[in-house]
CSV table of C-alpha atoms in Angstrom, one decimal:
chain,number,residue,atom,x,y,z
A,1,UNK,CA,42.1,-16.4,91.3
A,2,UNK,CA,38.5,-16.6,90.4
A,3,UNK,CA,37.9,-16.2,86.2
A,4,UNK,CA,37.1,-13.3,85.3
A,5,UNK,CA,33.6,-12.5,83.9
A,6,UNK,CA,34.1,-11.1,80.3
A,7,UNK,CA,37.6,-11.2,78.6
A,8,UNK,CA,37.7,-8.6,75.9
A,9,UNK,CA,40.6,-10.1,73.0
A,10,UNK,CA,41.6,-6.9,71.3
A,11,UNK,CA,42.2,-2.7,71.5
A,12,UNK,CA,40.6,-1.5,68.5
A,13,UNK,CA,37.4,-0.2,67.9
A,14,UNK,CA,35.0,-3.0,68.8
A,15,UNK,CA,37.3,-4.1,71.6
A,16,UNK,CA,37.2,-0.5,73.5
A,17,UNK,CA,33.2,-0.6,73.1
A,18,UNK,CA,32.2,-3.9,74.5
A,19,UNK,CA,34.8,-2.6,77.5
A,20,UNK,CA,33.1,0.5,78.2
A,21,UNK,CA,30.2,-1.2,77.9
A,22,UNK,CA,31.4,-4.3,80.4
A,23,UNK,CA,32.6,-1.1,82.8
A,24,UNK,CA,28.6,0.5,82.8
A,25,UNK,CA,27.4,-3.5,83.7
A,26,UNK,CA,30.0,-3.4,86.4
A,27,UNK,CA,31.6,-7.2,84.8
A,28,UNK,CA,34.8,-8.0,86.0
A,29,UNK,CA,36.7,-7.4,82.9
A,30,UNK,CA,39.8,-8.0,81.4
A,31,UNK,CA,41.1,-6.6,78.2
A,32,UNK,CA,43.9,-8.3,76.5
A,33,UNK,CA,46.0,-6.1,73.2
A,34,UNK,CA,49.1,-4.8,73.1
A,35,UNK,CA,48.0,-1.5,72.4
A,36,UNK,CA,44.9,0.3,71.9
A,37,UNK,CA,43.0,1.8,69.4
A,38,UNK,CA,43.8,-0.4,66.9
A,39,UNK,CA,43.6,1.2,63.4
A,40,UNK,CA,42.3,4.2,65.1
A,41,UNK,CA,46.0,5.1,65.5
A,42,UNK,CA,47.0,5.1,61.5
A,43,UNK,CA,47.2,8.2,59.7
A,44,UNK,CA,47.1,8.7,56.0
A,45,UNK,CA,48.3,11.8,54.1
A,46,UNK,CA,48.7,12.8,50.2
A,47,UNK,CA,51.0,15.6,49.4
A,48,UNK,CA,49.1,19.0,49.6
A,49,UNK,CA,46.9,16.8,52.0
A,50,UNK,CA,48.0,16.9,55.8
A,51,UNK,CA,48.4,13.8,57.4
A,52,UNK,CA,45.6,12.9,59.8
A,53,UNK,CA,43.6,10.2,61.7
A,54,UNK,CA,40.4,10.6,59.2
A,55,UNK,CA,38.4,8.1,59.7
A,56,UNK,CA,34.2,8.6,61.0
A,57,UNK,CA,34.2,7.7,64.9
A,58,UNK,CA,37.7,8.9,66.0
A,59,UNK,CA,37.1,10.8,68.4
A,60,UNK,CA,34.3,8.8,70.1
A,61,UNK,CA,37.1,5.8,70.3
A,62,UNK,CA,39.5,8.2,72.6
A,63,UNK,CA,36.7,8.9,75.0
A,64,UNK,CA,36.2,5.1,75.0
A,65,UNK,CA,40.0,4.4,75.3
A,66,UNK,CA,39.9,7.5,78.0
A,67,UNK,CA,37.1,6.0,80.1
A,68,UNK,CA,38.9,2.7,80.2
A,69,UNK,CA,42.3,3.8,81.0
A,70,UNK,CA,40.8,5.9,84.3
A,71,UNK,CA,38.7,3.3,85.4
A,72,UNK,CA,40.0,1.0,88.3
A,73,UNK,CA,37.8,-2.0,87.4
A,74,UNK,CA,38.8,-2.9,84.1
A,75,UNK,CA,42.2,-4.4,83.5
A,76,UNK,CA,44.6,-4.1,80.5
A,77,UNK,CA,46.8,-7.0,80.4
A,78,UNK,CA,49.2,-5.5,77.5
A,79,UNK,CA,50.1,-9.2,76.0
A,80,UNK,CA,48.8,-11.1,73.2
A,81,UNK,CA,46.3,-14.4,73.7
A,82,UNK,CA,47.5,-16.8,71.4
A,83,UNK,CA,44.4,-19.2,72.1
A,84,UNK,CA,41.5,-19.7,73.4
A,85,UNK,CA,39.8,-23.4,74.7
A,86,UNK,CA,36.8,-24.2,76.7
A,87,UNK,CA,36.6,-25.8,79.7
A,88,UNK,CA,34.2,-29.1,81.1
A,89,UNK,CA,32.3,-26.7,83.2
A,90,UNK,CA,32.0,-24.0,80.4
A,91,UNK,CA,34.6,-21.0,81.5
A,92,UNK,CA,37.5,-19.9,78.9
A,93,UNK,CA,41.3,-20.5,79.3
A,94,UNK,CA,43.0,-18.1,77.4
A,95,UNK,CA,46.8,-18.6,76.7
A,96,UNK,CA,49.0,-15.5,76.3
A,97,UNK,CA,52.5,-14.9,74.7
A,98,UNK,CA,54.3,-14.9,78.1
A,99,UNK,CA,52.9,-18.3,78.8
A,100,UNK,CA,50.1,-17.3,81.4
A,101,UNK,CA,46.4,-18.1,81.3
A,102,UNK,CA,44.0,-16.2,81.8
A,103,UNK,CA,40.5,-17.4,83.0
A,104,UNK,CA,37.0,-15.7,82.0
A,105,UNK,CA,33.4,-17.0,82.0
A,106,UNK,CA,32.9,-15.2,78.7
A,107,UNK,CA,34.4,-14.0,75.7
A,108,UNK,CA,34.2,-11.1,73.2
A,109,UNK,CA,36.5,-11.4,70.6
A,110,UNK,CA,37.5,-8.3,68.8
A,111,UNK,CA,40.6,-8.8,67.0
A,112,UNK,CA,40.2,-6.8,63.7
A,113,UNK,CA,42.0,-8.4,60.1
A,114,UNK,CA,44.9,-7.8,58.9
A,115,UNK,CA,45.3,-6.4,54.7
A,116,UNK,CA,47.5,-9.0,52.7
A,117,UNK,CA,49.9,-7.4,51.4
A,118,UNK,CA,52.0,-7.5,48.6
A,119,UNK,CA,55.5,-7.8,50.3
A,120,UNK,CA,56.8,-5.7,47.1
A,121,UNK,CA,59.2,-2.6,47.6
A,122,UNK,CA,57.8,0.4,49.0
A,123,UNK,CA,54.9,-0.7,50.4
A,124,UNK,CA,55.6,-0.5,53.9
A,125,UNK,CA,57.6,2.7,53.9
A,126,UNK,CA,55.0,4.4,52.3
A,127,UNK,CA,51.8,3.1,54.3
A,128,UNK,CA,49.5,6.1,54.8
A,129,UNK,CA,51.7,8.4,52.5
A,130,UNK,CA,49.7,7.4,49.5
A,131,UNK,CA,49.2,3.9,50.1
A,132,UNK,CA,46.2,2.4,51.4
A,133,UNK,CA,44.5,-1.5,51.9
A,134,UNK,CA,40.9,0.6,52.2
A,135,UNK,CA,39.4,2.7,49.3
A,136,UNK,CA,36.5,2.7,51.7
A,137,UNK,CA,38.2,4.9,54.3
A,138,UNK,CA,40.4,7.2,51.6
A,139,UNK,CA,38.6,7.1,48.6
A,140,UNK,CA,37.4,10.6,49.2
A,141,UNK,CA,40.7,12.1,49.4
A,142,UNK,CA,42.1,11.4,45.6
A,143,UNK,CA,39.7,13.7,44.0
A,144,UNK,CA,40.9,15.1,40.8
A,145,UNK,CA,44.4,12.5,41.4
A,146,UNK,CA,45.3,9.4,39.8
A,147,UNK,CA,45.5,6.6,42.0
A,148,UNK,CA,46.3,2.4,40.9
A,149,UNK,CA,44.1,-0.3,42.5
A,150,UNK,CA,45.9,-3.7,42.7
A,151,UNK,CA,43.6,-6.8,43.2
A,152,UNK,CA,41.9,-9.4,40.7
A,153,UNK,CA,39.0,-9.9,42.8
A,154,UNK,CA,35.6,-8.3,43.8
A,155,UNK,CA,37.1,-6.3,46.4
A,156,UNK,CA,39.6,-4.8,44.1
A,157,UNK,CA,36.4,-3.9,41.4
A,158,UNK,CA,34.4,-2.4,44.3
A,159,UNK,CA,37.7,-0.6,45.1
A,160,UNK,CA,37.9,1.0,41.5
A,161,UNK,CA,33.9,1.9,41.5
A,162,UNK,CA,34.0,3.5,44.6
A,163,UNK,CA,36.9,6.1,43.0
A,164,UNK,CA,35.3,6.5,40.0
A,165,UNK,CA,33.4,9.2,40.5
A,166,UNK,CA,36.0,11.4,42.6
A,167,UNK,CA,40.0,10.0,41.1
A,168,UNK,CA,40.9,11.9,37.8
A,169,UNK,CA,42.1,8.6,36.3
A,170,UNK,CA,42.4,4.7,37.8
A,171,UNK,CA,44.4,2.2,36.8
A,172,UNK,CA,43.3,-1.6,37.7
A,173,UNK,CA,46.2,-3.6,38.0
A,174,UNK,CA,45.3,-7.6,37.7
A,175,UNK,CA,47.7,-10.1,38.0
A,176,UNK,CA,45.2,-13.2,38.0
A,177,UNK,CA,42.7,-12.6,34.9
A,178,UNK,CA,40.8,-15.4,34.8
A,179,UNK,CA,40.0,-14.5,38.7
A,180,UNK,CA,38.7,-11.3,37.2
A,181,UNK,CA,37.0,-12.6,34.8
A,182,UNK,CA,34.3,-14.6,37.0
A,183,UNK,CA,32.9,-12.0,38.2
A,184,UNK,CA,29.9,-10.5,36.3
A,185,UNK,CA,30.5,-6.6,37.1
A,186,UNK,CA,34.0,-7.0,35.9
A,187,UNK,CA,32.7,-6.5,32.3
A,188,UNK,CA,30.7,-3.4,33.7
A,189,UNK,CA,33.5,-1.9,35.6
A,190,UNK,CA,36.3,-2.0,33.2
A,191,UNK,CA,33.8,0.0,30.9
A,192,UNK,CA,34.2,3.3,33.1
A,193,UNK,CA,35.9,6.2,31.2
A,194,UNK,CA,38.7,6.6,33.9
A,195,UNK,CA,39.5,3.4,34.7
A,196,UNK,CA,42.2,1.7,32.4
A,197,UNK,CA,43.3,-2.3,33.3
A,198,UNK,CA,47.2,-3.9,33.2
A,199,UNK,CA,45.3,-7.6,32.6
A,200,UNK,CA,48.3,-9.9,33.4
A,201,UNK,CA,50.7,-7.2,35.3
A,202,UNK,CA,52.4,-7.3,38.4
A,203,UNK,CA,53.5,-4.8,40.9
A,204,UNK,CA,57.4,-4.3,41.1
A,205,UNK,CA,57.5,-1.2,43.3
A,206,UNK,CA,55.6,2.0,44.7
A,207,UNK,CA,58.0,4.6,44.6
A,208,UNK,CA,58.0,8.1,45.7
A,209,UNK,CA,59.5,11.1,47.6
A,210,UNK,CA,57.8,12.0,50.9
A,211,UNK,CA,54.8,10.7,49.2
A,212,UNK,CA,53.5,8.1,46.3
A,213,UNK,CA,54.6,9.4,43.1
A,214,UNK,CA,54.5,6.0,40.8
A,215,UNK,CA,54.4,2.7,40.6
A,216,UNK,CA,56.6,0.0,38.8
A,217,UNK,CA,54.6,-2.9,36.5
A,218,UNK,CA,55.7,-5.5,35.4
A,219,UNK,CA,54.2,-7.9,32.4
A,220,UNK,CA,53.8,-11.1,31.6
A,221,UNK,CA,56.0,-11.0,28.8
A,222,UNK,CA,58.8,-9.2,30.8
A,223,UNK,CA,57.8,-5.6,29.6
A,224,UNK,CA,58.4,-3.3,32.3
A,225,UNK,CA,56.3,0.1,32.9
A,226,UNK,CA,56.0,2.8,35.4
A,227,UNK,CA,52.5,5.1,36.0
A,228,UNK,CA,52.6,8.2,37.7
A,229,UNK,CA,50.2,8.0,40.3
A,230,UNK,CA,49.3,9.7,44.0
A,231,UNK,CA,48.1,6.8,45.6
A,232,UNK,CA,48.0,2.7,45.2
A,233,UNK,CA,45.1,0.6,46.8
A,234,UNK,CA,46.4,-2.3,47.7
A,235,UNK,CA,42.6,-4.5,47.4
A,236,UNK,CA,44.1,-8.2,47.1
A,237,UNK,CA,42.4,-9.6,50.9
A,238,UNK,CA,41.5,-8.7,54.5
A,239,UNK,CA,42.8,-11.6,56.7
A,240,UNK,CA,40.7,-12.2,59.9
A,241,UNK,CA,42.9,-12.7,62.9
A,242,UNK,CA,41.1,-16.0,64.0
A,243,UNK,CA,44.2,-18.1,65.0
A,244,UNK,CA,43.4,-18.2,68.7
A,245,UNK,CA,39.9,-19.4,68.0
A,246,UNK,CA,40.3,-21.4,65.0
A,247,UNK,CA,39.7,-24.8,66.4
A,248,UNK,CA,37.4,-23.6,68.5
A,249,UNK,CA,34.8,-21.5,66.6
A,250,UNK,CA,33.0,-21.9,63.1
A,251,UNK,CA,34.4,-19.8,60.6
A,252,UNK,CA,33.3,-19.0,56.9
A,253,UNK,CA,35.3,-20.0,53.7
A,254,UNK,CA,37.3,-16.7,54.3
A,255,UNK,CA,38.3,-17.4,57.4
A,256,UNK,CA,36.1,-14.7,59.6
A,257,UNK,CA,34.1,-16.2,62.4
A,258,UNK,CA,30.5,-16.3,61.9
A,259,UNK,CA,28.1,-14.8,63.9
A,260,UNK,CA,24.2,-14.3,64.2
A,261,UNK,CA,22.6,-10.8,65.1
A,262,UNK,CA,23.4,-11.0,68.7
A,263,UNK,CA,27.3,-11.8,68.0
A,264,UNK,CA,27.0,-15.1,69.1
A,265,UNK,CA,29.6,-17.5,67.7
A,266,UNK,CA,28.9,-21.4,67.6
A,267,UNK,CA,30.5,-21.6,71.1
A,268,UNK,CA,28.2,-20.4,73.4
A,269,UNK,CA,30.0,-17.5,75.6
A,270,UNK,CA,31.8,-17.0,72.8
A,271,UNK,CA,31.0,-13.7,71.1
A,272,UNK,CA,33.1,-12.1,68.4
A,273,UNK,CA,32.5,-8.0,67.0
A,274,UNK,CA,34.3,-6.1,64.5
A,275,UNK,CA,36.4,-6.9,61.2
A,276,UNK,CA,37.3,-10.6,62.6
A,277,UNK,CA,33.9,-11.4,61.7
A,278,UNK,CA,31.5,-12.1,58.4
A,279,UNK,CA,29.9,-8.8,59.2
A,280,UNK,CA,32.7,-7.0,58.7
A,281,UNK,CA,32.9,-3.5,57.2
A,282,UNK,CA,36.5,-2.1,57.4
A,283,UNK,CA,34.3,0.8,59.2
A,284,UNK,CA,35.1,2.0,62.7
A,285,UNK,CA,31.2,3.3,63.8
A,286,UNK,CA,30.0,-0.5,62.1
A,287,UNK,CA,32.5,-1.7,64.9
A,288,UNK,CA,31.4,0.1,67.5
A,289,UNK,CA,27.6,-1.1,66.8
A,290,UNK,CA,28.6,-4.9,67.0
A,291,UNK,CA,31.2,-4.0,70.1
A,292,UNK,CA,28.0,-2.9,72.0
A,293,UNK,CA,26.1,-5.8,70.4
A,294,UNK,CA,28.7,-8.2,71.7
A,295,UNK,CA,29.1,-6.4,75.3
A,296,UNK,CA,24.8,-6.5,75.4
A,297,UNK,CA,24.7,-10.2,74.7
A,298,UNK,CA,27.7,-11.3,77.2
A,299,UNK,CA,26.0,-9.5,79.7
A,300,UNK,CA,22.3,-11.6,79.3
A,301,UNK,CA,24.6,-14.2,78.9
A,302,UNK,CA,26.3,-14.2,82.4
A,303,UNK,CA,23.2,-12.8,84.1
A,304,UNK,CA,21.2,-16.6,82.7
A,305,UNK,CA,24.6,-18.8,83.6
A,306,UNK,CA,25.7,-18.0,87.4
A,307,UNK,CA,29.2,-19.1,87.8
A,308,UNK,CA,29.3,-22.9,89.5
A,309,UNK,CA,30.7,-23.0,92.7
């Protein structure tokens, strides 16, 4: 079977893009996920707040999904590549789970991050029912509420200045203070009115009913304590989701695969869009711009290296 031209690696946002995109150039396209949509299919609720997919570009990502799914040229292969290497003459080999390869002359890679999370109890059952790894997406829905922010880095401090105008009260929870303390808009921050710090406390558990009603600290020195609270940000790290193209690609301290202003990676006809990347913005129309950034550039790519025969 000849390669395919462009091999999309990922459903979400960025992914769906680049493959409507591939579809309009008429490439011979493949797009490996599981599923689509990506994050696009979380929804987040409060109590007296009804749950629902609220994040900007929503409903441009179903007609995406929608134009994929009815079109005969593009296929989903619903697996998962587990990595990606390069050929002598240039083409991609991409492994999947099922042990297949799949062959493409390029590559957009559009597989998101993942939030690290804190593995504590509660957490999981009560993801999008108060909790949240993105005070970017639902900061505006805690206005008037209080709401804990757990992190002791920047993210965690851009987290709690992003709510400080709309939550009634914050509480910054930093287990590592000396983390904190090297950053100069800590000082700043901790300064707001609303926003009181645990320095040196640890999460125990989120608890709640149908929703986030409190969360369980503990302290350094063993004292335990529980604030009421309708939501917890949980702002410790993204985690790119580079493993396929780790030994393959250059990638920042962070892990996210770096890129220039065309999405071009440091392996040429390797392109990567979306949260994966050092321009990510946990944002789903900021996806969609480097998804069609990606797709433009794979394109001009092909179209200046014809396939050998």
């Amino acid at each position: 079977m000849s390669p395919y031209d462009v091999v999309i690696v990922g459903g979400g946002p960025a992914g769906l893009v680049a493959g409507c995109y591939a579809l309009h150039a008429r490439l011979h396209t493949a797009i490996i996920a599981p599923e689509l949509r990506g994050k696009v299919n979380y929804s987040f609720g409060l109590r007296d707040l009804q749950l629902m997919r609220n994040v900007w570009g929503s409903e441009l990502i179903l007609q995406f999904e929608q134009a994929i799914l009815e079109s005969e040229s593009i296929i989903h292969i619903i697996d998962q590549a587990t990595k990606i290497t390069r050929t002598d003459l240039g083409n991609f080999t991409l492994q999947l789970a099922n042990n297949s390869t799949v062959e493409a002359r390029a590559v957009i890679l559009a597989t998101g991050a993942e939030p690290q999370r804190l593995y504590v109890e509660g957490e999981k059952e009560f993801w999008g029912k108060g909790v949240s790894f993105s005070a970017l997406s639902h900061a505006p829905y805690f206005e008037g509420r209080d709401v804990a922010v757990v992190g002791s880095n920047l993210r965690a401090l851009i987290a709690a200045l992003q709510l400080a105008p709309i939550a009634r009260q914050i509480y910054l929870i930093t287990p590592l203070p000396h983390a904190m303390t090297q950053l100069p808009e800590a000082e700043q921050i901790l300064a707001l009115p609303n926003i009181a710090s645990f320095v040196q406390w640890e999460v125990q558990a989120i608890v709640g009913d149908d929703f986030v009603t409190g969360i369980n600290l503990v302290g350094i020195n063993g004292e335990t304590r529980q604030l009421a609270v309708d939501g917890v940000f949980v702002e410790t790290a993204l985690i790119p989701n580079n493993e396929i193209v780790r030994d393959l690609a250059e990638v920042d301290e962070e892990g996210h695969v770096i890129i220039n202003q065309r999405c071009e990676t440091s392996v040429p006809g390797l392109f990567a869009a979306g949260d994966v990347t050092d321009t990510h913005a946990e944002q789903i129309l900021t996806s969609i711009g480097e998804g069609t950034k990606a797709a433009l550039s794979a394109w001009q790519y092909l179209a200046t290296h014809p396939p050998e025969h």
